[in-house]
Amino acid sequence: MIKRYSFSPIYDTGAVVKELPISKGTPLPFALSERSFTLQMDENARIYGLGETVRGINKRGWVYESFCSDDPFHTEDKRSLYGAHNFILVDGKERFGAFFDTPSKITFDLGYTDSDMIKITPECFALELYIITADSLKAIVSEFRSLIGKSYIPPKWAFGYGQSRWGYVKEDDIRCCADKYQDAGIPIDMIYLDIDYMDSFKDFSISPERFPDLKKLCYDLKERGIRLIPIIDAAVKKEEGYAVYDEGHAKGYFCKDENGEDFVVGVWPGMSVLPDFLNPEAAKWFGQKYKALTDIGIEGFWNDMNEPALFYSEKGLNNAYEELKHIDDKQLDALSFFGARDTLVRLQNSDDDYKSFYHNTPQGRFRHYDVHNLYGYHMTKSAYDALCGLREEPPLLFSRASYIGAHRCGGIWTGDNHSWWSHILQSLQQMPGLNMCGFLYTGSDIGGFNSSCTRDLLIRWLSFALFTPLMRNHAAAGTRSQEAYAFGDTEVFRHIITLRYRLIPYLYDSFIKAAENDEMYFRPLCFDYEDDEVAKGIEDQLMVGDRLMIAPIYRQNAVSRNVYLPEDMTQVRMHEGEISTEELKKGWHDVSVPLGDVVFFTAKPLFLAKPAENTTALDWDDLESVG
Ligand code: GLC
């Protein structure tokens, strides 16, 4: 059952697809105090949800802020990441889901200030609140998902493996990557193009020097079963003579400052302007631009920098130069050195800037800061709506920033993580929360984006990520190469990635069931085994689809781990490419997982495909049963 409570919302976010009457007379589970929603928790209450956030599957014990943030340090002290996913599921004496539908900042203090208290504080007290109750945790999620509409389903080939790197700067780098994968017999379906394919980082342009014939490259790779997936950034370079800028400027499609002038910000292309995705005409116009790339055979995109990420604004930079004038010709002491440095650092993603530009929406003119969390969502929607019209097949599309609602138009990846062991676990722990909020096509940068990866880290990360719908290895410029061929030997990588392809029929089928029935593809164990007290405390294992459980290794040099089986299960082991099984009883087991082995567990028989070099070559019908 879903109850709607309305607190004078000022903006319809578009997250919800069902029209519900306002609930009358039914008391809220929360008390209202000083413009916060509060609830006393019992000792054992757990809280799930919040999508893309740091820390555990059970979110209790920390404070989270929904404010889409371009922050490349996903450490435990962070309150916001790239998404705003305002759904929590409280599992205590009272059990319910709550969705706080507001486009602006909202804080979820879940036992941080007072360990027994939930305190939820919207910065602007204008929102719709939905309270969802049902018989089970899974049923609450399904009710909520029916409220927000069906999840995006990507094309089948998007379940293949993809390689990306910010640093493939020319056509040869891409061809060389494809050759090395195929020479090593490692399956691959996608190679991603980062910003270097563009001409001076201008959206919908192609560098004539470095990618002289992208159409041919795209065609040649497709012949080999590999698709090219380019990036599109939110900001548009401010440059007269660049058609996208000229047109958007003439039509008034960019966000404006208080004087009605285009608001100018610094992002990858230098001085840039921000398409007003909350203006449907502007969104439609920007979406049509993808045609420049679909016309040459491109079938998928990743949308980036759409929190929106601002390195600085023209206005902020001018102020900073003024402030820095006083250090000119002076010998800096330590404090003034740090002060000067911080003057520049503070420019990035500043609230002052977010408060200085406006959107022209059908619901009126809105200051960006007040509707900040919707920007990435509307960029994804603009691309999705256009791409569905431009092509018959659904596109592959995923984004960095998001709000609930964007799950209907695309997937998300979890942004600029690090090559840290802790980030394998973090990625695992983010998956159920994301699924609750409708984001099913999701995954993290395998091997870690920032800092350098090692062979063992990549092996362990792949062994987990072979179960995530989006399986992409991606790394930042300047880091060590981390392709599956980059560490000398390729056999172990071939085995793991081949196993992904053998599992695709099961993974795809599970994904489609989850999308069609408003279910979760990844679930915490206690969602399936609600009466199992041990399962409630498990934070490093997940159920995948209806018959598989994973318990990956995420510690350096570990060769075994404790695994909890909530019922008798078959242990499936892949060792040097060979599959073997063993029956195990419900309870704890010390499971040996030498580097290169992949181990998972099934409660019911599972079907594997024959190895294939890509999804086109995969035989979806010739399946063999294990477990
Ligand atoms: C951002 C993206 C990252 C990309 C980089 C360069 O940091 O999150 O994935 O590689 O920009 O485009």
Coordinates of N, CA, C and O in Angstrom, one line a residue, residues 309-370:
A309 N 29.1 19.0 -13.1 CA 30.4 19.3 -12.5 C 30.9 20.6 -13.1 O 30.8 20.8 -14.3
L310 N 31.3 21.5 -12.2 CA 31.8 22.8 -12.6 C 33.2 22.9 -12.0 O 33.3 22.9 -10.7
F311 N 34.2 23.1 -12.8 CA 35.6 23.3 -12.2 C 35.6 24.7 -11.6 O 36.3 25.0 -10.6
Y312 N 35.0 25.7 -12.3 CA 34.9 27.1 -11.9 C 33.9 27.8 -12.7 O 33.5 27.2 -13.7
S313 N 33.5 29.0 -12.3 CA 32.7 29.8 -13.2 C 33.5 31.0 -13.6 O 34.5 31.3 -12.9
E314 N 33.1 31.6 -14.7 CA 33.8 32.8 -15.1 C 33.8 33.8 -14.0 O 34.8 34.4 -13.6
K315 N 32.6 34.0 -13.4 CA 32.4 34.9 -12.3 C 33.3 34.6 -11.1 O 34.1 35.4 -10.6
G316 N 33.3 33.3 -10.7 CA 34.2 32.8 -9.6 C 35.6 33.0 -9.8 O 36.4 33.4 -8.9
L317 N 36.0 32.7 -11.1 CA 37.5 32.8 -11.4 C 37.9 34.3 -11.3 O 39.0 34.6 -10.8
N318 N 37.1 35.2 -11.8 CA 37.4 36.6 -11.8 C 37.6 37.1 -10.3 O 38.5 37.8 -10.0
N319 N 36.6 36.6 -9.5 CA 36.7 37.0 -8.0 C 38.0 36.4 -7.4 O 38.7 37.1 -6.6
A320 N 38.3 35.2 -7.8 CA 39.5 34.5 -7.2 C 40.8 35.3 -7.7 O 41.7 35.5 -6.8
Y321 N 40.9 35.7 -8.9 CA 42.0 36.5 -9.4 C 42.2 37.7 -8.5 O 43.3 38.1 -8.1
E322 N 41.0 38.4 -8.3 CA 41.1 39.6 -7.5 C 41.7 39.3 -6.1 O 42.6 40.0 -5.6
E323 N 41.2 38.2 -5.5 CA 41.6 37.8 -4.1 C 43.1 37.5 -4.1 O 43.8 37.7 -3.2
L324 N 43.6 36.9 -5.3 CA 45.0 36.5 -5.3 C 45.9 37.6 -5.6 O 47.1 37.4 -5.4
K325 N 45.4 38.7 -6.0 CA 46.3 39.9 -6.4 C 47.2 40.2 -5.2 O 48.4 40.6 -5.4
H326 N 46.7 40.1 -4.0 CA 47.5 40.6 -2.8 C 48.7 39.8 -2.6 O 49.6 40.1 -1.9
I327 N 48.8 38.6 -3.2 CA 50.0 37.7 -3.0 C 51.1 38.0 -4.1 O 52.2 37.5 -4.0
D328 N 50.7 38.8 -5.1 CA 51.6 39.1 -6.2 C 52.9 39.7 -5.6 O 52.9 40.6 -4.8
D329 N 54.1 39.1 -6.0 CA 55.4 39.7 -5.6 C 55.7 39.5 -4.2 O 56.7 40.1 -3.7
K330 N 54.8 38.8 -3.4 CA 55.1 38.7 -2.0 C 55.7 37.3 -1.7 O 55.4 36.3 -2.4
Q331 N 56.5 37.2 -0.7 CA 57.0 35.9 -0.3 C 55.9 35.2 0.6 O 55.4 35.8 1.5
L332 N 55.4 34.0 0.2 CA 54.3 33.4 0.9 C 54.7 32.7 2.1 O 55.7 31.9 2.1
D333 N 54.0 33.0 3.3 CA 54.3 32.1 4.4 C 53.3 30.9 4.2 O 52.5 30.9 3.3
A334 N 53.4 29.9 5.1 CA 52.7 28.6 4.9 C 51.2 28.9 4.8 O 50.4 28.4 4.0
L335 N 50.7 29.8 5.8 CA 49.2 30.0 5.8 C 48.7 30.7 4.6 O 47.7 30.3 4.1
S336 N 49.5 31.7 4.1 CA 48.9 32.4 2.9 C 49.1 31.5 1.7 O 48.3 31.6 0.8
F337 N 50.1 30.6 1.7 CA 50.2 29.6 0.6 C 48.9 28.7 0.6 O 48.2 28.6 -0.5
F338 N 48.5 28.2 1.7 CA 47.3 27.3 1.7 C 46.1 28.1 1.4 O 45.1 27.6 0.8
G339 N 46.0 29.3 2.0 CA 44.9 30.2 1.7 C 44.7 30.4 0.2 O 43.6 30.3 -0.3
A340 N 45.8 30.7 -0.5 CA 45.8 31.0 -1.9 C 45.3 29.7 -2.7 O 44.5 29.8 -3.6
R341 N 45.9 28.6 -2.2 CA 45.5 27.3 -2.9 C 44.0 27.1 -2.7 O 43.3 26.8 -3.7
D342 N 43.5 27.3 -1.5 CA 42.1 27.0 -1.3 C 41.2 28.0 -2.0 O 40.0 27.6 -2.3
T343 N 41.7 29.2 -2.3 CA 40.9 30.1 -3.1 C 40.5 29.5 -4.4 O 39.4 29.6 -4.9
L344 N 41.5 28.8 -5.0 CA 41.2 28.1 -6.3 C 40.4 26.8 -6.1 O 39.4 26.6 -6.8
V345 N 40.8 26.0 -5.1 CA 40.1 24.7 -4.9 C 38.6 25.0 -4.6 O 37.7 24.2 -5.1
R346 N 38.3 26.0 -3.8 CA 36.9 26.3 -3.5 C 36.0 26.6 -4.7 O 34.8 26.6 -4.6
L347 N 36.6 27.0 -5.8 CA 35.8 27.3 -6.9 C 35.0 26.1 -7.5 O 34.0 26.3 -8.1
Q348 N 35.6 24.9 -7.2 CA 35.0 23.7 -7.9 C 33.7 23.4 -7.3 O 33.6 23.3 -6.0
N349 N 32.7 23.2 -8.1 CA 31.3 22.7 -7.7 C 30.8 23.6 -6.5 O 30.3 23.0 -5.5
S350 N 31.0 24.9 -6.6 CA 30.6 25.7 -5.4 C 29.1 26.0 -5.4 O 28.5 26.2 -6.4
D351 N 28.6 26.0 -4.2 CA 27.1 26.3 -4.0 C 26.8 27.7 -4.6 O 25.8 28.0 -5.1
D352 N 27.8 28.6 -4.4 CA 27.6 30.0 -4.9 C 27.3 29.9 -6.4 O 26.4 30.6 -6.9
D353 N 28.0 29.1 -7.1 CA 27.7 29.0 -8.6 C 26.4 28.3 -8.8 O 25.6 28.8 -9.7
Y354 N 26.1 27.2 -8.1 CA 24.8 26.6 -8.3 C 23.7 27.5 -8.0 O 22.6 27.3 -8.4
K355 N 23.9 28.5 -7.2 CA 22.9 29.5 -6.8 C 22.8 30.6 -7.8 O 22.0 31.5 -7.7
S356 N 23.7 30.6 -8.8 CA 23.8 31.8 -9.7 C 23.3 31.6 -11.1 O 23.5 32.4 -12.0
F357 N 22.7 30.4 -11.3 CA 22.1 30.3 -12.7 C 20.7 29.7 -12.6 O 20.3 29.1 -11.5
Y358 N 19.9 29.8 -13.7 CA 18.5 29.5 -13.7 C 18.1 28.6 -14.8 O 18.7 28.6 -15.9
H359 N 17.0 27.9 -14.6 CA 16.4 27.1 -15.6 C 15.0 27.6 -16.0 O 14.3 28.1 -15.1
N360 N 14.7 27.5 -17.3 CA 13.5 28.0 -17.8 C 12.6 26.7 -18.0 O 12.7 26.1 -19.1
T361 N 11.8 26.4 -17.1 CA 11.0 25.1 -17.1 C 9.6 25.3 -17.4 O 9.1 26.4 -17.1
P362 N 8.8 24.3 -17.8 CA 7.3 24.5 -17.9 C 6.7 24.8 -16.6 O 5.6 25.3 -16.6
Q363 N 7.4 24.6 -15.5 CA 6.8 24.9 -14.2 C 7.3 26.3 -13.7 O 7.1 26.6 -12.5
G364 N 7.9 27.0 -14.5 CA 8.4 28.3 -14.2 C 9.9 28.4 -14.2 O 10.6 27.5 -14.6
R365 N 10.4 29.6 -13.8 CA 11.9 29.8 -13.8 C 12.4 29.4 -12.4 O 11.9 29.8 -11.4
F366 N 13.4 28.5 -12.4 CA 13.9 28.0 -11.2 C 15.4 28.2 -11.0 O 16.1 28.0 -12.0
R367 N 15.8 28.6 -9.8 CA 17.2 28.7 -9.5 C 17.8 27.3 -9.6 O 17.2 26.3 -9.0
H368 N 19.0 27.1 -10.2 CA 19.5 25.8 -10.3 C 19.6 25.1 -9.0 O 19.3 23.9 -8.9
Y369 N 20.2 25.7 -8.0 CA 20.4 25.1 -6.7 C 19.2 24.4 -6.2 O 19.3 23.3 -5.6
D370 N 18.0 24.9 -6.4 CA 16.8 24.4 -5.9 C 16.3 23.2 -6.6 O 15.4 22.5 -6.1

